[in-house]
Coordinates of C-alpha atoms and ligand atoms in Angstrom, one line a residue:
M1 CA 3.0 -1.7 -34.1
C2 CA 1.1 0.8 -32.7
G3 CA -1.4 -0.7 -29.7
I4 CA -4.5 1.0 -28.9
I5 CA -6.1 1.1 -25.4
G6 CA -10.1 2.8 -25.0
Y7 CA -10.9 3.0 -21.3
S8 CA -14.7 3.7 -19.6
G9 CA -16.1 2.8 -16.1
G10 CA -15.9 4.2 -12.9
E11 CA -12.0 3.7 -11.9
N12 CA -9.7 6.5 -12.5
A13 CA -9.1 6.1 -16.4
L14 CA -5.0 7.2 -16.4
P15 CA -3.5 4.6 -14.3
I16 CA -5.3 2.3 -16.5
L17 CA -5.1 3.6 -20.2
L18 CA -1.3 3.6 -19.4
D19 CA -1.4 -0.4 -17.6
G20 CA -3.0 -0.8 -20.9
L21 CA 0.5 1.2 -22.5
K22 CA 2.9 -0.7 -21.0
A23 CA 1.5 -4.5 -21.5
L24 CA 1.6 -3.3 -25.1
E25 CA 5.2 -2.0 -25.4
Y26 CA 6.3 -5.3 -26.8
R27 CA 5.2 -4.8 -30.0
G28 CA 8.2 -1.6 -30.4
Y29 CA 6.8 2.1 -30.0
D30 CA 8.8 5.6 -30.6
S31 CA 6.0 7.5 -28.8
A32 CA 2.6 7.2 -26.7
G33 CA 0.0 9.7 -25.8
V34 CA -3.4 9.7 -24.1
A35 CA -6.5 11.7 -24.4
V36 CA -9.6 12.4 -22.4
I37 CA -12.7 14.3 -21.5
C38 CA -12.1 16.5 -18.6
K39 CA -14.2 19.0 -17.9
N40 CA -16.0 19.1 -21.1
A41 CA -13.0 19.7 -23.1
V42 CA -10.8 16.9 -25.0
R43 CA -7.8 17.3 -23.2
V44 CA -4.1 14.8 -24.7
V45 CA -1.2 14.7 -23.8
K46 CA 1.1 12.7 -26.7
T47 CA 5.2 12.3 -26.3
R48 CA 7.8 11.2 -28.4
G49 CA 9.4 8.3 -26.5
K50 CA 8.5 6.0 -23.9
L51 CA 6.0 6.1 -21.2
E52 CA 8.2 7.2 -18.9
S53 CA 8.8 10.1 -21.1
L54 CA 4.3 10.7 -21.0
T55 CA 4.2 9.6 -17.1
Q56 CA 6.7 12.1 -16.2
K57 CA 4.5 15.0 -18.8
L58 CA 1.6 14.1 -17.5
K59 CA 2.8 14.6 -14.4
E60 CA 3.5 18.0 -14.9
S61 CA 0.7 18.9 -16.7
D62 CA -2.4 20.3 -15.3
F63 CA -3.9 17.6 -15.6
K64 CA -5.3 16.7 -11.9
G65 CA -8.3 14.5 -10.9
S66 CA -9.8 11.7 -11.8
V67 CA -11.4 10.6 -15.0
H68 CA -13.6 8.0 -15.6
C69 CA -13.5 7.1 -19.6
G70 CA -9.4 7.8 -22.7
I71 CA -8.4 6.3 -25.2
G72 CA -3.7 5.5 -25.2
H73 CA -1.4 5.1 -28.0
T74 CA 1.7 4.0 -28.7
R75 CA 2.8 4.9 -32.3
W76 CA 5.4 3.1 -34.3
A77 CA 6.4 5.7 -36.8
T78 CA 4.8 4.7 -40.4
H79 CA 3.7 8.3 -41.8
G80 CA 5.9 11.2 -39.8
E81 CA 8.8 10.8 -38.1
P82 CA 8.7 10.0 -34.8
S83 CA 8.0 13.3 -32.9
D84 CA 6.1 14.8 -30.5
L85 CA 3.5 16.5 -32.7
N86 CA 2.8 13.2 -34.8
S87 CA 2.3 11.3 -31.8
H88 CA -1.2 10.3 -31.3
P89 CA -4.5 11.1 -30.7
H90 CA -4.8 13.9 -33.2
G91 CA -8.3 15.4 -33.8
T92 CA -9.9 18.7 -32.5
G93 CA -11.0 20.0 -29.2
C94 CA -14.5 18.6 -30.9
V95 CA -13.5 14.5 -31.6
C96 CA -10.0 12.7 -30.5
I97 CA -8.7 10.0 -32.6
V98 CA -6.1 6.6 -32.1
H99 CA -5.0 4.5 -34.9
N100 CA -3.8 1.5 -36.2
G101 CA -2.8 1.0 -40.2
I102 CA -2.2 2.7 -43.1
I103 CA -4.6 5.5 -44.8
E104 CA -3.5 5.2 -48.3
N105 CA -5.3 7.6 -49.7
Y106 CA -4.8 10.6 -47.0
A107 CA -3.1 12.3 -49.4
S108 CA -6.5 13.8 -51.5
L109 CA -8.4 13.8 -48.0
K110 CA -5.8 16.2 -47.0
S111 CA -6.3 18.2 -49.2
E112 CA -9.9 18.1 -49.2
L113 CA -10.4 18.7 -45.9
I114 CA -8.0 21.8 -46.1
G115 CA -9.2 23.1 -48.9
R116 CA -13.1 23.3 -46.5
G117 CA -10.9 25.2 -43.6
A118 CA -9.6 22.7 -41.5
V119 CA -5.7 23.0 -40.1
F120 CA -3.3 19.9 -39.6
S121 CA -0.3 19.9 -37.9
S122 CA 1.6 16.7 -38.4
D123 CA 3.0 14.8 -41.8
T124 CA 0.1 11.7 -40.3
D125 CA -2.2 9.9 -42.5
T126 CA -3.6 9.7 -39.2
E127 CA -5.2 13.1 -38.9
A128 CA -6.0 13.6 -42.7
A129 CA -9.0 10.5 -40.5
A130 CA -9.1 12.5 -37.2
L131 CA -10.5 15.7 -39.1
L132 CA -12.4 13.9 -41.6
I133 CA -14.3 11.6 -38.9
D134 CA -14.7 15.5 -36.8
D135 CA -15.9 16.8 -40.9
L136 CA -18.7 14.1 -40.7
Y137 CA -19.4 14.1 -37.2
R138 CA -20.4 18.0 -37.3
K139 CA -22.8 17.4 -39.8
C140 CA -24.1 15.1 -38.2
G141 CA -24.0 15.6 -34.6
D142 CA -23.6 11.1 -34.6
P143 CA -20.9 10.0 -33.1
V144 CA -21.4 6.1 -34.2
L145 CA -23.2 8.0 -37.9
S146 CA -19.7 10.0 -38.1
L147 CA -17.3 6.4 -38.4
I148 CA -19.7 4.9 -40.5
K149 CA -20.0 7.6 -43.2
A150 CA -16.4 7.9 -42.4
S151 CA -15.0 4.5 -42.9
D152 CA -16.7 5.4 -47.2
R153 CA -13.8 8.0 -48.0
L154 CA -10.9 6.0 -45.9
V155 CA -8.9 4.0 -48.4
G156 CA -6.6 1.4 -46.2
S157 CA -6.7 -0.2 -43.6
Y158 CA -7.8 0.9 -39.7
A159 CA -8.5 0.2 -36.5
I160 CA -9.3 3.2 -34.9
A161 CA -11.2 4.6 -31.1
A162 CA -12.3 7.7 -30.6
V163 CA -13.4 9.4 -28.2
F164 CA -16.2 12.6 -28.5
R165 CA -16.4 15.8 -26.7
D166 CA -20.4 15.9 -26.4
F167 CA -20.5 12.3 -25.5
P168 CA -18.1 12.3 -22.2
G169 CA -18.7 8.9 -21.2
K170 CA -17.6 6.5 -23.8
V171 CA -15.3 5.6 -26.6
Y172 CA -16.0 4.8 -30.3
A173 CA -14.1 2.1 -32.1
M174 CA -14.1 1.1 -35.8
R175 CA -12.0 -1.7 -38.0
R176 CA -11.1 -2.7 -41.4
D177 CA -8.3 -4.8 -42.0
S178 CA -6.4 -4.0 -38.5
P179 CA -7.5 -5.8 -35.1
L180 CA -9.3 -4.4 -32.4
I181 CA -11.2 -6.4 -30.2
V182 CA -13.6 -4.4 -27.0
A183 CA -13.4 -6.2 -23.3
L184 CA -15.6 -6.1 -19.8
S185 CA -15.4 -6.7 -16.5
D186 CA -17.2 -5.4 -13.5
K187 CA -14.8 -2.4 -13.7
G188 CA -15.5 -1.0 -16.9
S189 CA -15.3 -1.3 -20.5
F190 CA -12.6 -2.1 -22.7
I191 CA -11.2 -1.3 -25.8
A192 CA -7.7 -2.1 -27.7
S193 CA -6.2 -3.7 -30.2
D194 CA -4.7 -6.5 -28.5
I195 CA -5.9 -8.9 -25.3
P196 CA -2.1 -7.9 -23.1
A197 CA -4.2 -4.3 -23.2
F198 CA -6.7 -5.4 -20.8
L199 CA -6.0 -8.5 -19.3
K200 CA -4.6 -7.8 -15.5
Y201 CA -8.1 -6.5 -15.5
T202 CA -10.5 -9.2 -17.3
N203 CA -10.4 -11.9 -19.8
R204 CA -13.6 -11.3 -21.1
Y205 CA -13.4 -10.6 -24.5
I206 CA -15.3 -9.5 -27.5
R207 CA -13.6 -9.5 -31.0
L208 CA -15.0 -6.6 -33.9
D209 CA -15.7 -7.7 -37.0
E210 CA -15.1 -6.1 -39.9
G211 CA -17.2 -2.9 -41.0
E212 CA -18.4 -3.4 -37.1
I213 CA -18.5 -0.4 -35.1
A214 CA -18.3 -0.9 -31.1
V215 CA -19.5 2.0 -28.2
I216 CA -17.9 1.4 -24.9
S217 CA -19.3 2.4 -22.1
E218 CA -19.3 2.9 -18.1
N219 CA -21.9 0.6 -19.2
G220 CA -21.1 -2.8 -21.0
A221 CA -20.6 -2.2 -25.1
E222 CA -23.0 -1.6 -28.2
F223 CA -22.3 -3.1 -31.6
F224 CA -23.4 -1.4 -34.9
D225 CA -23.5 -2.2 -38.8
R226 CA -23.3 -0.2 -42.3
E227 CA -26.5 0.5 -41.3
K228 CA -26.5 1.4 -37.7
A229 CA -28.6 -1.4 -37.4
P230 CA -27.8 -3.1 -33.9
V231 CA -25.6 -6.2 -33.8
K232 CA -25.1 -8.9 -30.8
K233 CA -22.3 -10.2 -30.3
R234 CA -20.5 -13.8 -28.7
C235 CA -18.7 -13.0 -25.4
E236 CA -14.8 -15.0 -25.1
T237 CA -12.7 -16.1 -22.8
A238 CA -9.1 -15.4 -23.1
A239 CA -7.0 -18.6 -21.5
W240 CA -3.7 -17.0 -22.0
T241 CA -1.0 -15.8 -20.4
L242 CA -0.1 -12.1 -20.6
E243 CA 3.1 -14.2 -22.2
E244 CA 0.8 -16.0 -24.3
A245 CA -1.2 -13.2 -25.2
E246 CA 1.5 -11.1 -26.8
K247 CA 2.6 -13.3 -28.8
G248 CA -0.5 -13.8 -29.7
G249 CA -0.7 -16.9 -28.9
Y250 CA 1.9 -18.2 -30.8
A251 CA 4.5 -20.0 -28.9
H252 CA 7.8 -17.6 -30.4
F253 CA 7.5 -14.6 -32.2
M254 CA 9.8 -15.8 -35.1
L255 CA 6.2 -17.8 -35.9
K256 CA 3.8 -15.3 -34.9
E257 CA 6.0 -12.8 -37.0
I258 CA 6.7 -15.3 -39.6
H259 CA 2.6 -16.1 -40.2
E260 CA 2.3 -11.5 -40.6
E261 CA 3.8 -12.2 -43.7
P262 CA 0.8 -11.9 -45.8
Y263 CA -0.6 -8.9 -44.3
A264 CA 2.8 -7.6 -43.9
V265 CA 3.1 -7.3 -47.2
S266 CA -0.5 -6.0 -48.2
Q267 CA 0.8 -3.2 -46.0
T268 CA 3.8 -2.3 -48.2
V269 CA 2.5 -3.1 -51.9
G270 CA -1.0 -1.6 -51.3
P271 CA -0.3 1.6 -50.7
R272 CA 2.3 2.6 -53.4
V273 CA 0.0 1.5 -55.9
S274 CA -2.1 4.1 -58.6
D275 CA -6.0 3.3 -58.3
D276 CA -4.7 2.6 -62.1
G277 CA -2.3 -0.7 -61.0
M278 CA 0.7 0.6 -61.1
P279 CA 3.6 0.1 -57.9
L280 CA 4.2 3.8 -57.3
M281 CA 7.5 4.9 -56.2
G282 CA 6.4 8.9 -54.2
I283 CA 9.9 9.6 -54.6
D284 CA 11.4 12.7 -56.9
E285 CA 14.3 11.2 -58.2
L286 CA 13.1 8.4 -59.1
S287 CA 10.8 9.2 -61.3
D288 CA 10.8 7.3 -64.6
E289 CA 12.5 9.7 -66.7
K290 CA 15.3 9.3 -64.3
L291 CA 14.5 6.0 -63.6
A292 CA 15.4 5.7 -67.5
G293 CA 18.5 6.9 -67.5
L294 CA 19.6 4.6 -64.7
Q295 CA 22.8 2.2 -65.6
R296 CA 24.0 0.5 -62.8
I297 CA 21.8 -0.7 -59.4
H298 CA 24.5 -1.3 -56.7
I299 CA 22.7 -3.3 -53.6
V300 CA 24.0 -2.9 -50.1
A301 CA 22.8 -4.4 -46.6
C302 CA 23.4 -7.5 -44.4
G303 CA 23.0 -11.0 -43.2
T304 CA 19.5 -11.3 -44.5
A305 CA 18.5 -7.8 -46.1
M306 CA 21.6 -8.8 -48.2
H307 CA 20.5 -12.0 -49.3
A308 CA 17.0 -10.0 -50.1
G309 CA 19.2 -7.9 -52.4
L310 CA 20.3 -10.8 -54.0
V311 CA 16.8 -11.7 -55.1
G312 CA 16.6 -8.0 -55.9
K313 CA 19.2 -8.3 -57.9
N314 CA 17.7 -11.3 -59.9
V315 CA 14.5 -9.7 -60.6
I316 CA 16.2 -6.4 -61.4
E317 CA 19.2 -7.8 -63.8
K318 CA 15.6 -10.3 -65.5
L319 CA 13.0 -7.4 -65.9
A320 CA 14.8 -4.2 -66.7
A321 CA 17.9 -5.2 -67.4
L322 CA 20.0 -3.5 -65.5
P323 CA 23.2 -3.9 -64.5
T324 CA 23.1 -5.0 -60.5
D325 CA 25.9 -5.6 -58.0
V326 CA 25.1 -7.5 -54.2
E327 CA 27.6 -5.9 -52.0
I328 CA 27.6 -7.1 -48.0
S329 CA 27.7 -3.6 -45.8
S330 CA 31.0 -4.7 -43.8
E331 CA 33.2 -4.7 -48.2
F332 CA 32.3 -2.4 -49.1
R333 CA 32.1 0.5 -47.2
Y334 CA 36.3 -0.5 -46.9
K335 CA 36.4 -1.4 -51.1
D336 CA 37.1 2.0 -52.4
P337 CA 33.5 1.2 -54.5
I338 CA 33.5 2.3 -58.3
L339 CA 31.0 4.5 -58.7
F340 CA 29.8 6.1 -61.5
E341 CA 27.3 9.2 -62.4
G342 CA 23.8 6.7 -63.1
D343 CA 24.7 4.9 -61.1
L344 CA 21.7 4.3 -57.7
V345 CA 22.8 2.9 -54.4
I346 CA 20.2 0.7 -52.1
V347 CA 20.7 0.3 -48.8
I348 CA 18.6 -2.1 -46.9
S349 CA 18.0 -2.4 -43.4
Q350 CA 15.2 -3.1 -41.1
S351 CA 16.6 -1.2 -38.3
G352 CA 17.7 1.1 -40.0
E353 CA 20.5 1.1 -37.7
T354 CA 22.8 -1.4 -38.6
A355 CA 26.5 0.0 -38.5
D356 CA 28.0 -1.5 -41.7
T357 CA 24.7 -0.3 -43.4
L358 CA 25.6 2.9 -42.2
G359 CA 28.7 2.9 -43.0
A360 CA 28.4 2.1 -46.2
L361 CA 24.9 4.2 -47.3
R362 CA 27.6 7.1 -46.3
L363 CA 30.6 6.4 -47.8
A364 CA 28.4 6.3 -50.8
K365 CA 26.9 9.7 -50.2
S366 CA 30.8 11.0 -49.9
K367 CA 31.5 9.7 -53.1
G368 CA 28.5 11.9 -55.1
A369 CA 25.8 8.7 -55.7
Y370 CA 22.0 9.1 -55.4
T371 CA 21.2 6.2 -52.6
L372 CA 17.7 5.1 -51.8
A373 CA 17.0 3.1 -48.3
I374 CA 14.7 0.2 -47.8
V375 CA 13.5 0.7 -43.7
N376 CA 11.3 -1.3 -41.6
V377 CA 11.8 1.5 -38.9
I378 CA 10.8 5.5 -40.0
G379 CA 13.2 8.0 -38.7
S380 CA 16.2 5.3 -38.0
S381 CA 19.4 7.0 -38.4
I382 CA 19.7 5.0 -42.3
A383 CA 16.4 6.5 -43.1
R384 CA 17.3 9.5 -42.5
E385 CA 20.4 9.6 -44.0
A386 CA 19.6 8.1 -46.9
D387 CA 18.7 10.7 -50.5
G388 CA 14.9 8.6 -50.3
V389 CA 13.3 6.1 -48.6
I390 CA 11.4 2.8 -48.8
Y391 CA 9.4 2.1 -45.9
T392 CA 9.0 -1.4 -45.9
Y393 CA 5.2 -1.5 -43.0
A394 CA 5.9 -5.4 -41.6
G395 CA 5.4 -3.6 -37.8
P396 CA 7.9 -4.1 -35.3
E397 CA 10.2 -8.0 -35.7
I398 CA 11.2 -8.6 -32.6
A399 CA 12.4 -12.6 -33.5
V400 CA 16.2 -11.7 -34.1
A401 CA 15.4 -14.2 -36.9
S402 CA 14.3 -12.0 -39.7
T403 CA 11.7 -13.6 -41.6
K404 CA 8.8 -10.6 -42.3
A405 CA 11.4 -8.0 -43.1
Y406 CA 12.7 -10.1 -45.3
T407 CA 9.6 -10.7 -47.4
V408 CA 8.9 -6.8 -47.0
Q409 CA 11.9 -6.4 -48.2
M410 CA 11.7 -8.1 -51.3
S411 CA 8.6 -7.6 -52.2
A412 CA 9.9 -3.3 -52.2
L413 CA 12.1 -4.9 -54.5
Y414 CA 10.0 -6.6 -57.0
M415 CA 7.4 -2.9 -56.8
F416 CA 10.2 -1.4 -57.4
A417 CA 11.7 -3.6 -60.5
I418 CA 8.6 -3.2 -61.6
R419 CA 8.4 0.6 -62.4
L420 CA 12.4 0.4 -63.4
A421 CA 11.6 -1.7 -65.8
Y422 CA 8.7 -0.2 -67.3
A423 CA 10.4 3.1 -67.0
K424 CA 13.2 1.7 -69.3
G425 CA 10.3 0.5 -72.3
K426 CA 11.5 -3.3 -71.0
L427 CA 7.4 -4.0 -69.3
S428 CA 4.1 -3.2 -71.3
Q429 CA 1.9 -0.7 -68.5
K430 CA -0.3 -3.9 -69.1
E431 CA 2.6 -5.9 -68.6
A432 CA 3.8 -4.4 -65.3
K433 CA -0.7 -3.6 -63.8
D434 CA -0.2 -8.1 -64.3
M435 CA 3.0 -7.8 -61.9
T436 CA 1.3 -5.7 -59.1
H437 CA -1.2 -7.0 -59.4
E438 CA -0.6 -10.2 -58.1
L439 CA 2.3 -8.9 -55.8
L440 CA -0.5 -7.4 -53.9
Y441 CA -2.9 -10.5 -54.4
E442 CA -2.0 -13.5 -55.1
I443 CA 1.1 -14.0 -53.1
P444 CA -0.5 -12.5 -49.8
K445 CA -2.3 -16.3 -50.4
A446 CA 0.3 -18.3 -51.9
I447 CA 2.8 -17.4 -48.4
E448 CA -1.0 -17.9 -46.2
K449 CA -1.0 -21.3 -48.7
A450 CA 2.5 -22.3 -47.7
L451 CA 2.1 -21.5 -43.9
A452 CA -0.6 -24.8 -44.2
L453 CA 1.8 -26.5 -44.7
E454 CA 3.8 -26.4 -41.6
E455 CA 2.6 -30.1 -40.6
K456 CA 5.3 -31.1 -43.2
C457 CA 7.7 -28.3 -42.5
A458 CA 8.0 -29.4 -39.0
H459 CA 7.7 -33.1 -39.4
I460 CA 11.8 -33.0 -42.1
A461 CA 13.0 -30.7 -38.7
K462 CA 12.2 -33.7 -36.7
K463 CA 13.6 -36.3 -39.7
Y464 CA 16.8 -34.3 -39.8
V465 CA 17.5 -32.4 -36.6
N466 CA 20.7 -34.6 -35.4
S467 CA 22.6 -33.9 -38.6
K468 CA 25.6 -32.4 -38.3
D469 CA 26.1 -30.4 -41.9
I470 CA 23.3 -29.6 -44.6
F471 CA 23.2 -28.4 -47.8
F472 CA 20.4 -26.0 -50.0
I473 CA 21.4 -26.5 -53.2
G474 CA 19.8 -24.5 -56.4
R475 CA 20.1 -22.2 -59.3
G476 CA 19.0 -18.7 -60.1
L477 CA 16.6 -17.4 -57.8
D478 CA 16.1 -20.3 -56.1
Y479 CA 20.0 -20.1 -55.2
A480 CA 19.5 -16.8 -53.3
M481 CA 17.3 -18.8 -51.9
C482 CA 19.2 -20.9 -51.0
L483 CA 21.6 -18.3 -48.6
E484 CA 18.7 -17.0 -47.2
A485 CA 17.2 -21.1 -46.1
S486 CA 20.5 -21.9 -45.4
L487 CA 21.6 -18.2 -42.9
K488 CA 18.3 -19.1 -41.3
L489 CA 18.4 -22.3 -40.3
K490 CA 22.4 -22.2 -38.7
E491 CA 21.3 -19.2 -36.9
I492 CA 19.1 -20.7 -35.2
S493 CA 19.6 -24.1 -34.8
Y494 CA 23.3 -24.1 -35.0
I495 CA 24.2 -26.8 -36.9
H496 CA 26.8 -26.7 -39.7
C497 CA 25.0 -25.2 -42.8
E498 CA 26.2 -24.6 -46.4
A499 CA 24.4 -23.2 -50.0
Y500 CA 25.5 -23.8 -53.4
A501 CA 25.0 -23.2 -56.6
A502 CA 23.8 -26.2 -57.7
G503 CA 25.9 -26.4 -60.6
E504 CA 29.3 -25.5 -58.8
M505 CA 29.0 -28.8 -56.5
K506 CA 31.3 -30.4 -58.4
H507 CA 34.0 -28.4 -58.4
G508 CA 35.2 -28.7 -54.5
T509 CA 32.0 -29.1 -52.1
I510 CA 30.8 -32.8 -53.2
S511 CA 33.7 -34.3 -51.5
L512 CA 31.6 -33.1 -47.4
I513 CA 28.6 -35.4 -48.7
E514 CA 28.7 -38.5 -47.6
D515 CA 25.9 -41.0 -46.5
G516 CA 22.7 -39.2 -44.8
V517 CA 23.6 -36.7 -45.1
P518 CA 21.2 -34.6 -46.1
V519 CA 20.8 -31.6 -48.9
F520 CA 17.4 -29.3 -49.9
A521 CA 17.0 -28.9 -53.4
L522 CA 15.3 -25.7 -54.6
A523 CA 13.6 -26.7 -58.2
T524 CA 10.8 -23.8 -58.6
S525 CA 12.3 -22.7 -62.2
E526 CA 10.8 -25.1 -65.2
R527 CA 13.9 -23.5 -67.4
L528 CA 16.4 -24.5 -64.8
L529 CA 14.6 -27.7 -63.3
K530 CA 16.1 -30.3 -65.1
K531 CA 20.1 -29.1 -64.9
T532 CA 19.2 -28.2 -60.9
L533 CA 18.2 -32.5 -60.8
N534 CA 21.4 -33.6 -62.7
N535 CA 23.1 -32.0 -59.9
V536 CA 20.8 -33.8 -57.2
L537 CA 21.9 -36.8 -58.7
E538 CA 25.3 -36.4 -58.4
V539 CA 24.9 -36.2 -54.4
R540 CA 22.5 -38.5 -54.1
S541 CA 24.6 -40.7 -55.7
R542 CA 27.3 -40.2 -52.8
G543 CA 24.8 -41.1 -50.6
A544 CA 23.4 -37.6 -49.4
S545 CA 19.4 -37.6 -48.5
I546 CA 17.8 -35.2 -50.7
I547 CA 15.4 -33.1 -50.1
L548 CA 13.1 -32.1 -52.8
A549 CA 11.5 -29.0 -52.6
V550 CA 9.2 -28.1 -56.7
R551 CA 6.6 -25.7 -57.8
E552 CA 3.4 -27.4 -57.3
G553 CA 2.4 -28.9 -60.7
F554 CA 6.1 -30.1 -61.5
E555 CA 6.4 -34.2 -61.3
A556 CA 8.6 -34.8 -58.6
D557 CA 10.5 -38.7 -59.2
G558 CA 10.1 -40.5 -55.8
E559 CA 13.3 -42.0 -57.1
I560 CA 15.6 -39.1 -56.6
C561 CA 14.5 -37.5 -53.5
D562 CA 13.6 -38.6 -49.6
D563 CA 11.4 -36.1 -49.1
V564 CA 9.6 -33.7 -51.3
L565 CA 7.5 -30.1 -50.8
Y566 CA 5.3 -28.9 -53.3
V567 CA 5.4 -25.1 -52.8
P568 CA 2.6 -23.4 -53.9
A569 CA 2.3 -21.8 -57.5
V570 CA 3.1 -18.7 -58.5
S571 CA 4.2 -17.1 -61.6
E572 CA 8.4 -18.4 -61.9
L573 CA 9.8 -14.7 -60.6
F574 CA 7.5 -14.3 -58.2
M575 CA 8.5 -17.8 -56.5
P576 CA 10.6 -16.7 -53.5
F577 CA 7.9 -15.4 -51.2
P578 CA 6.0 -19.2 -50.9
V579 CA 10.0 -20.9 -50.8
S580 CA 11.2 -18.6 -48.2
V581 CA 7.7 -19.2 -45.9
L582 CA 8.5 -23.0 -46.3
L583 CA 12.2 -22.5 -45.9
Q584 CA 11.7 -20.5 -42.4
L585 CA 9.1 -22.7 -41.6
I586 CA 11.6 -25.5 -41.4
A587 CA 14.5 -23.7 -39.6
Y588 CA 11.8 -22.6 -37.3
H589 CA 11.3 -25.9 -36.4
F590 CA 14.8 -27.9 -36.8
S591 CA 15.2 -25.0 -33.3
L592 CA 12.0 -26.3 -31.3
C593 CA 13.0 -29.5 -31.8
K594 CA 16.7 -29.0 -30.8
G595 CA 15.0 -27.3 -27.6
N596 CA 16.9 -23.9 -28.5
D597 CA 15.7 -20.3 -27.4
V598 CA 14.5 -19.7 -31.2
D599 CA 13.0 -15.8 -30.5
K600 CA 17.0 -15.4 -29.2
P601 CA 19.6 -17.1 -30.3
R602 CA 23.1 -17.7 -28.8
N603 CA 25.7 -14.9 -29.3
L604 CA 23.4 -12.6 -31.8
A605 CA 21.8 -9.5 -31.2
K606 CA 18.7 -7.5 -33.4
S607 CA 20.3 -5.0 -33.9
V608 CA 23.8 -4.5 -35.0
T609 CA 25.2 -1.3 -34.2
V610 CA 28.9 -2.0 -33.9
E611 CA 31.1 -3.1 -37.2
Ligands
LIG701 O1 18.3 -4.3 -39.7 P1 19.1 -5.4 -40.9 O2 18.6 -5.5 -41.4 O3 20.7 -4.2 -41.2 O4 20.3 -6.3 -40.4 C1 21.1 -7.3 -41.0 C2 21.6 -7.9 -40.0 O5 22.3 -7.5 -39.2 C3 19.9 -9.4 -40.2 O6 19.6 -9.4 -41.6 C4 20.4 -10.8 -39.6 O7 21.0 -11.3 -41.0 C5 19.0 -11.6 -39.6 N1 19.1 -12.0 -37.5 C6 19.1 -12.1 -39.7 O8 17.8 -13.5 -39.9

């Protein structure tokens, strides 16, 4: 995730900006840059790569002496690959900005500004915001007003810090749907996207509210509302250590990342919804005409990404009636897969660097298939080599156990399935729009509701933490959920778990059930409810302890289970979203109860770059 720091004060700004960026490194980034005002000019130094490269570039530049005001940024690419030109800050000799978030209408702004003579030098959405602010500033000569006017035109999410050549001792900032904080110290004032950036200097901070403008200077900070009327703000004190602050106050990155899921879904879906509410693929080879001609889909991935693929298979087959296989990358790449003309191969990877998935992608390409990658890391190997890419904008995932990446992979697959079904005439435009609306607006709310059930999840974990074996059973989409729940739980709790299609237990595995073995039964489909409950009875009568997760509104007979989880209700097809959040929270609390290293489970790496 990108990071922002801004400083104005009596000290030399450059070391302070670099310190701030260093403290934001944990968020993950691929490039970095700073802008300061020096001798009546905005001076920018930026580069692809780590802070060491930026420091080196600063040493090599003719950037001498001390400056007292500036902005800095660590970029985690969203629009445009990691490169020197795409790094922040962006702007002109007059106005320069750094930005976190996504400007959804950047393409139309860009053509409008080019029409008025603006010259763009990057592929970023941010540059459209920068040149818009510059354009507005030239007309009104007032930085605050130009930011207010720009916010009327910008669609999407943003935290922006800006410097204006004509106002050398000040940094200006505004935000919408992306955090920004002002901090005050004896040595000057700060603007930052996150508390660690200034914690070395001060723990006194003020949160900027939606739509507000902040102006910092050597003497402190001023705040304005959208009418440019001054706003009084309350100062808070951060009692966090640096490590606590990096996790946003959460005990672990995994928990923080689970809590980021509502936002991550909006970030992934929002930019791909047209003004009239239809999902957009934005890839020529996936035009409606091409989608309508598809004969078969192969989804290839590893681990959690493969489990997202299983959910995708269910949804694609249900909505678009198109046969879809899901394959483990390490199997696919060595099995001489049968691919026909009209087949689409979708590879899914959070990191975009998983060796087996990369190998599978190369094989599919060598056999002439069109390949589409669903990837979280911009410019990663898989993203670069695939024919088309759908990026999931979840921000970096730091915990080894994948949580928010899984949720956004599902979101991308749902969008794809909806558009495909529409292109194939299986969904009307109204149905496609209604589903897209549910994905964009109702799912984040349902995830919030699931997050509110954390205490119940912690209680269940505590009760069953000493189990040696745990089973997950379900049918249809619930079975796909079970596979992921089982992987997550074994990965971080080190307890042996198995996931079974509920109807399959009696064909062998049920012999493992004995007194007190916990069986998590997922039953969120009305059509399959009775069938799953029959399977629950089969294991219960052999001594299993049942933890039943049912959709809110279903009756759960107390006789049939030891614990019940009512999952916040959304349309049946979308139930994987709230269900998976509850299962992730349960896995998290198992690991916590066992005293394991939640974020770094034994024997595992975040990115598996060996086959
Ligand atoms: O980066 P990728 O999505 O390609 O990684 C795939 C798997 O290695 C990954 O999902 C792994 O299973 C997770 N640690 C599970 O939480």
